[in-house]
Coordinates of C-alpha atoms in Angstrom, one line a residue:
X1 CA 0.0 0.0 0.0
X2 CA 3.2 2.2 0.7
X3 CA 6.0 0.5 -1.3
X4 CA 7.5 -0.3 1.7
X5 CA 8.8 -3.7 0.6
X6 CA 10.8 -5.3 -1.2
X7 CA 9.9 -6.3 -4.9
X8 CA 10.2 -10.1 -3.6
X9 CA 8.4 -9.4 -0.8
X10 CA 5.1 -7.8 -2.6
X11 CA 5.2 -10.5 -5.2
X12 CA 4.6 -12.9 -1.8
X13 CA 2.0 -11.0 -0.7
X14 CA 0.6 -10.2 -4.6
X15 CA 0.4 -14.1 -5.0
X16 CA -1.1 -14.8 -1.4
X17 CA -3.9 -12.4 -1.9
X18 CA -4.7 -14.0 -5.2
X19 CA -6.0 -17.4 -2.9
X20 CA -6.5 -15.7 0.3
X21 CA -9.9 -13.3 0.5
X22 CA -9.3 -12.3 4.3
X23 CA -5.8 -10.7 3.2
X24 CA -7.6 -9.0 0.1
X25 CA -10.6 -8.0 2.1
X26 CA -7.9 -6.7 4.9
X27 CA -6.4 -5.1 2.1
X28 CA -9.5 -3.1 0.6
X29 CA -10.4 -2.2 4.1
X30 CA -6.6 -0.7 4.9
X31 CA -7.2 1.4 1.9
X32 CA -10.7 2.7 2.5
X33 CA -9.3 3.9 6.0
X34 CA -6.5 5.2 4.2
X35 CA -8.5 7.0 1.4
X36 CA -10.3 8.9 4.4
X37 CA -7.5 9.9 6.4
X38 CA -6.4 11.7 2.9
X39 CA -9.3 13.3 2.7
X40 CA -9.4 14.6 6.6
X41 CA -8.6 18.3 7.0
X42 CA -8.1 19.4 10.6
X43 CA -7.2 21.8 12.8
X44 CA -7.5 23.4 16.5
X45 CA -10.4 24.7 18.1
X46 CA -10.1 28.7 18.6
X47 CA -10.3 27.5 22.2
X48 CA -6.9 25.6 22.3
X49 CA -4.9 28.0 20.3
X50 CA -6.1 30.8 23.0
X51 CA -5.1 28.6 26.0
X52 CA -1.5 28.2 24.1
X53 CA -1.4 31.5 23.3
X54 CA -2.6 32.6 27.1
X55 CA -0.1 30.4 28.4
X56 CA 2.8 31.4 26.2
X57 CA 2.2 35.0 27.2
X58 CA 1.9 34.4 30.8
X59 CA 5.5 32.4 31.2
X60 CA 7.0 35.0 29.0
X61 CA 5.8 37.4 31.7
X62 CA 7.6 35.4 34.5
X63 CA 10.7 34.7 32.7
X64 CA 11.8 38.2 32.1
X65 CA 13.0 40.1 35.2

């Protein structure tokens, strides 16, 4: 799914999922997850950028003399 193995290696698993339908269901559902996780666009809530922002203000405050 990666290209994280070797070329002998994904023949093996190639030819194994050609006789084995758990591995190419596994397979199809490892994609699907992965397909989503593209599509996912996060980010912080306002209120967790404020507390960082609180908190870096506040210990720059105390560090200085």
């Amino acid at each position: 799914m990666y290209h994280e193995t070797t070329e002998e290696k994904t023949q093996a698993i190639e030819k194994a999922m050609q006789f084995d339908w758990s591995l190419q269901e596994k397979l199809e559902a490892l994609k699907d997850s992965k397909r989503g996780l593209d599509s996912i666009i996060t980010s912080p809530r306002p209120q967790s950028i404020m507390a960082i922002l609180n908190y870096a203000r506040t210990s720059a405050e105390v560090e200085q003399p």
